[in-house]
Amino acid sequence: MGKLTRPRYMDRTSTQTLQEGLKEYYASNPHLTPPETQPSEFAKILLAHDVGHVIYGCDTGMYDEAKILPLFWWTSECTFQRFREMRNTPAVDVMYDDMIKEKGVLWLYSEFIKVIPPLIPELISIWLKTRKRSKRVPFLEFEPLLDRTLLDIRQEFDLLQFIK
């Protein structure tokens, strides 16, 4: 079997549009729940989360999943407070319940514990670089960004420093 290629949206200087990157993200991750199959309230949050994966150049492994939430909180309109409000909706529980049903609670927590030690220094660095941030990436209202290149979005919102 040939070597797996890294998706173009994960290239920090990708000139794909956000829409093209999102299409590639879903093609690269067929195991993901398509937002359009979910109740509308949850579908909007799920799609925004997936858009974030593309904008921040993150994959769906546990390391990037653990990294993306703080990135949202510290650089986007999805602040920790807003996240907590969204988290209190029954629709979001579907995501966590499905993950636990698919992999098991022991798997989920053991994978999370494995990624925390190497992730902590990166999170501290991100936090220090984002403390006085005023321009935030749109979260639920990302549609105006769909036709813009990822490089342009990442430059406008000063995100290149967080993408490997």
XYZ file of C-alpha atoms in Angstrom:
164
model
C 0.000 0.000 0.000
C 1.309 3.497 -0.866
C 2.284 6.165 1.591
C -0.648 8.179 2.902
C -0.493 11.798 1.855
C -1.233 14.598 4.240
C -4.416 16.490 3.301
C -3.726 19.847 1.644
C -5.850 21.752 4.184
C -3.307 20.747 6.850
C -0.517 22.537 4.945
C -0.124 25.804 6.861
C 0.229 27.807 3.606
C -2.571 26.041 1.709
C -4.186 28.146 -0.989
C -7.292 25.984 -1.059
C -10.498 27.810 -0.272
C -12.144 26.946 3.014
C -14.924 25.245 1.011
C -12.361 23.083 -0.857
C -10.579 22.265 2.397
C -13.856 21.247 4.026
C -14.659 18.960 1.087
C -11.209 17.348 1.409
C -11.637 17.065 5.202
C -14.823 15.003 4.772
C -13.265 12.901 1.995
C -10.230 12.203 4.239
C -12.425 11.324 7.226
C -15.322 9.147 5.999
C -15.889 7.912 9.576
C -17.160 11.343 10.664
C -20.834 12.007 11.255
C -22.111 14.206 8.408
C -23.624 17.347 9.971
C -26.610 17.230 7.615
C -27.715 13.933 9.231
C -28.094 15.574 12.653
C -30.744 17.796 14.268
C -30.269 21.360 12.997
C -29.039 22.820 16.307
C -26.316 20.191 16.630
C -25.562 20.168 12.868
C -24.618 23.841 13.003
C -22.212 23.280 15.922
C -20.775 20.115 14.352
C -20.179 21.857 11.005
C -18.526 24.817 12.761
C -16.267 22.378 14.620
C -15.339 20.670 11.344
C -14.656 24.054 9.714
C -12.335 24.752 12.649
C -10.388 21.570 11.909
C -9.778 22.894 8.399
C -8.951 26.481 9.390
C -6.566 25.380 12.169
C -5.065 22.562 10.050
C -5.954 19.920 12.634
C -6.589 16.238 12.044
C -9.054 14.071 13.966
C -6.537 12.294 16.194
C -6.784 12.755 19.941
C -3.843 15.201 20.102
C -5.460 17.637 17.659
C -8.924 17.110 19.162
C -7.518 18.083 22.563
C -5.693 21.045 21.002
C -8.579 22.423 18.944
C -10.890 23.274 21.831
C -8.395 25.653 23.498
C -7.631 27.092 20.046
C -11.342 27.837 19.650
C -11.577 29.323 23.161
C -8.562 31.572 22.760
C -8.740 32.596 19.073
C -12.361 32.318 17.908
C -15.810 33.570 18.794
C -16.335 30.211 20.521
C -14.987 31.358 23.875
C -14.962 29.007 26.846
C -18.174 30.615 28.128
C -19.903 30.177 24.771
C -18.635 26.591 24.589
C -20.159 25.870 28.006
C -23.484 27.288 26.824
C -23.405 25.098 23.703
C -22.263 22.112 25.756
C -25.423 22.385 27.830
C -27.607 21.591 24.797
C -28.868 18.004 24.513
C -27.732 17.852 20.880
C -24.050 18.106 21.846
C -24.430 15.115 24.165
C -25.014 13.010 21.028
C -21.390 13.560 19.954
C -19.907 12.441 23.275
C -22.326 9.523 23.637
C -21.526 8.279 20.110
C -17.774 8.475 20.727
C -18.095 6.530 23.974
C -20.361 3.915 22.342
C -17.950 3.490 19.422
C -14.650 3.347 21.327
C -15.556 2.948 24.997
C -15.007 5.279 27.922
C -11.744 3.579 28.925
C -10.303 4.128 25.425
C -11.412 7.771 25.399
C -9.817 8.653 28.719
C -6.650 6.597 28.179
C -6.059 8.265 24.792
C -6.656 11.678 26.316
C -4.223 10.975 29.161
C -1.562 9.874 26.622
C -1.681 13.153 24.687
C -1.772 15.552 27.634
C 1.957 15.491 28.576
C 3.233 16.413 25.088
C 0.321 18.821 24.525
C 0.719 20.915 27.702
C 3.797 22.882 26.520
C 2.063 23.673 23.228
C -1.108 24.804 25.029
C 0.909 27.056 27.330
C 2.617 28.606 24.310
C -0.724 29.115 22.538
C -2.267 30.659 25.644
C 0.633 33.080 26.083
C 0.402 34.139 22.426
C -3.373 34.643 22.506
C -3.951 36.430 25.813
C -4.508 39.884 24.300
C -6.220 38.759 21.107
C -9.032 40.984 19.927
C -9.714 39.769 16.370
C -11.463 36.414 16.612
C -12.237 33.798 13.973
C -15.977 33.462 13.298
C -17.355 30.217 14.717
C -21.027 29.627 13.924
C -21.106 32.434 11.346
C -18.220 31.194 9.189
C -20.046 31.283 5.814
C -18.373 34.528 4.600
C -15.027 32.709 4.833
C -15.967 29.756 2.594
C -14.648 31.284 -0.659
C -11.447 32.656 0.881
C -8.150 30.788 0.851
C -6.993 29.102 4.006
C -3.737 31.048 3.839
C -5.648 34.336 3.677
C -7.856 33.373 6.644
C -4.881 32.161 8.667
C -2.965 35.366 7.960
C -5.900 37.658 8.751
C -6.527 36.002 12.105
C -2.805 35.451 12.881
C -3.128 31.655 13.040
C -0.043 30.514 11.101
C 1.980 30.409 14.312
C -0.317 27.657 15.651
C -0.168 25.362 12.598
C 2.723 22.937 12.174
